[in-house]
Amino acid sequence: ETMAAPKKKKASDLNARMDEAEKWIKELSGLGFKLGDFHGNLCSGVALCLAMNQLKQGMIKAKYAKIQAKQLNPFQKRERIAAFIEGCKKFGVNQADIFMVEDLFSKNNLKQVVICLENISATASKNNIKQPFEIGISYAKKNERQFSKEQLQKAKNAIPAMSKGSVNVKKGKGLDSHGIILQQQDK
């Protein structure tokens, strides 16, 4: 029997993720741009900076996170994208998930931009920070468990499941199904 090869992600999956991330940035930033141009709407860095400051005030200097009356030159756009990237680091996004300026500005790796935005959303959720809706991934929630002393003691003596078939197990009174001596209750 042959195993099926893992499915490759289609470009349409990335496009759907880009659309969702673009809508998320629009909602957060409060800007009224027309959806459908991921790069065009985000490449100035202004929407990104406004959105980041909406999640957590003061993450990005105010001079970068304001709507500009005049058209920004390429240097100013790169400067705002770089300010957003620094804001991502301060916000707690993993360095490996953050894109580089040229990934967005020159369209070198828009997928990495989407991954970064999804991780910002996940970090916001993990820290109970209000956002319009969540996008992409979500981090696991803490799931602590409490075990009784009896459960912990039994676990110490347990035979791992991988070993069950390879050990000659004694059966009889006072033993459980794995040959572990049951503790006798004093009467």
XYZ file of C-alpha atoms in Angstrom:
187
model
C 0.000 0.000 0.000
C 1.418 3.382 -0.962
C 1.017 6.523 1.072
C -0.569 9.545 -0.531
C 1.742 12.493 -0.985
C 0.851 15.497 1.160
C -1.296 18.021 -0.644
C 0.479 21.173 -1.728
C -1.134 24.409 -0.678
C -2.765 26.080 -3.632
C -2.248 29.698 -4.558
C -5.958 30.190 -3.871
C -5.356 29.207 -0.213
C -2.773 31.979 0.048
C -5.102 34.398 -1.717
C -7.884 33.591 0.759
C -5.465 34.113 3.671
C -4.316 37.416 2.133
C -7.927 38.570 1.760
C -8.690 37.672 5.390
C -5.528 39.408 6.666
C -6.258 42.502 4.556
C -9.810 42.700 5.962
C -8.416 42.255 9.506
C -5.943 45.147 9.010
C -8.706 47.338 7.522
C -10.963 46.696 10.541
C -8.162 47.315 13.051
C -6.673 50.396 11.381
C -10.021 52.052 10.725
C -8.901 53.037 7.236
C -11.472 53.008 4.456
C -9.399 51.414 1.718
C -11.012 49.178 -0.888
C -10.327 45.470 -0.292
C -8.697 43.313 -2.950
C -5.243 44.881 -3.228
C -3.220 43.344 -0.376
C 0.113 44.809 -1.457
C -1.257 48.182 -2.524
C -3.157 48.704 0.728
C -0.316 47.643 3.039
C 2.900 48.661 1.265
C 2.986 52.193 2.725
C 3.120 50.689 6.215
C 0.595 53.220 7.548
C -2.298 50.726 7.868
C 0.016 48.241 9.587
C 1.256 50.832 12.090
C -2.276 52.068 12.846
C -3.472 48.481 13.346
C -0.591 47.609 15.690
C -1.240 50.686 17.837
C -4.923 49.782 17.911
C -4.035 46.386 19.401
C -1.657 47.909 21.954
C -1.203 51.655 22.297
C 2.334 52.984 21.944
C 3.822 49.975 20.131
C 4.789 52.258 17.234
C 5.792 55.926 17.380
C 2.891 58.243 16.600
C 4.702 59.895 13.665
C 4.544 56.557 11.775
C 1.023 55.628 12.819
C -0.936 58.518 11.349
C -2.749 59.083 8.102
C -0.675 61.124 5.671
C -2.192 63.927 3.606
C 0.549 63.683 0.999
C 1.880 60.696 -0.885
C 4.771 58.964 0.891
C 8.061 58.453 -0.922
C 9.659 54.969 -1.023
C 12.029 55.768 1.866
C 9.128 56.850 4.106
C 7.180 53.692 3.224
C 10.151 51.461 4.091
C 10.616 53.415 7.319
C 7.006 52.725 8.358
C 7.252 49.034 7.474
C 10.465 48.832 9.560
C 8.675 50.569 12.469
C 5.865 47.993 12.189
C 8.405 45.143 12.264
C 9.945 46.583 15.454
C 6.421 46.827 16.889
C 5.889 43.123 16.109
C 8.992 42.240 18.134
C 7.825 44.372 21.085
C 4.356 42.819 20.822
C 5.871 39.360 21.332
C 5.689 37.832 17.852
C 8.332 35.147 17.308
C 11.287 36.459 15.282
C 10.967 33.560 12.798
C 7.403 34.642 11.971
C 8.249 38.270 11.212
C 8.791 39.370 7.618
C 11.519 41.673 6.294
C 10.861 45.111 4.778
C 11.497 43.942 1.205
C 9.086 41.000 1.616
C 6.241 43.515 1.608
C 7.669 46.599 -0.098
C 8.983 44.754 -3.176
C 6.460 41.865 -3.042
C 9.354 39.439 -2.428
C 7.436 37.212 0.005
C 3.826 38.199 0.652
C 3.191 34.787 2.214
C 5.603 35.692 5.037
C 3.686 38.946 5.545
C 0.458 36.951 5.921
C 2.154 34.533 8.356
C 3.309 37.509 10.432
C -0.176 39.050 10.537
C -1.696 35.691 11.532
C 0.843 35.398 14.349
C 0.040 38.920 15.564
C -3.610 37.872 15.766
C -2.689 34.679 17.637
C -0.468 36.624 20.062
C -3.303 39.090 20.676
C -5.710 36.219 21.399
C -3.232 34.528 23.733
C -2.884 37.794 25.679
C -6.650 38.513 25.664
C -6.222 41.654 23.554
C -9.404 42.789 21.818
C -9.473 42.469 18.026
C -12.310 42.515 15.461
C -11.879 38.794 14.682
C -9.093 36.222 14.745
C -7.184 35.204 11.629
C -5.012 32.207 10.839
C -3.590 30.113 13.616
C -4.269 30.108 17.337
C -1.841 29.115 20.048
C -2.609 26.238 22.381
C -4.247 27.138 25.660
C -2.739 26.058 28.971
C -4.297 22.803 30.177
C -3.085 22.013 33.687
C -4.110 18.737 35.249
C -4.193 17.668 38.864
C -3.365 14.075 39.801
C -3.910 12.436 43.159
C -0.974 10.842 45.004
C -2.513 7.454 44.226
C -2.606 8.193 40.471
C 0.999 9.433 40.504
C 2.182 6.325 42.401
C 0.407 4.000 39.990
C 1.962 5.864 37.029
C 5.455 5.386 38.463
C 4.954 1.603 38.474
C 3.172 1.352 35.126
C 4.655 -0.539 32.211
C 4.697 1.555 29.032
C 2.213 0.489 26.368
C 5.075 -0.265 23.962
C 6.377 -2.904 26.343
C 3.109 -4.685 27.113
C 3.541 -7.400 24.516
C 7.216 -8.070 25.138
C 7.166 -8.720 28.867
C 6.064 -11.966 30.437
C 3.305 -10.769 32.742
C 2.340 -12.726 35.838
C -1.363 -12.886 36.378
C -3.181 -13.665 39.530
C -4.610 -12.368 42.759
C -3.121 -9.041 43.849
C -1.906 -8.086 40.349
C -3.487 -5.774 37.804
C -3.659 -6.610 34.067
C -0.032 -5.488 33.589
C 1.424 -7.559 36.417
C 1.700 -4.569 38.754
C 1.209 -5.428 42.408
C -1.933 -3.770 43.686
C -1.605 -2.019 47.020
C -3.461 -3.863 49.747
C -5.921 -1.835 51.742
C -5.392 -2.277 55.512
C -8.599 -3.365 57.167
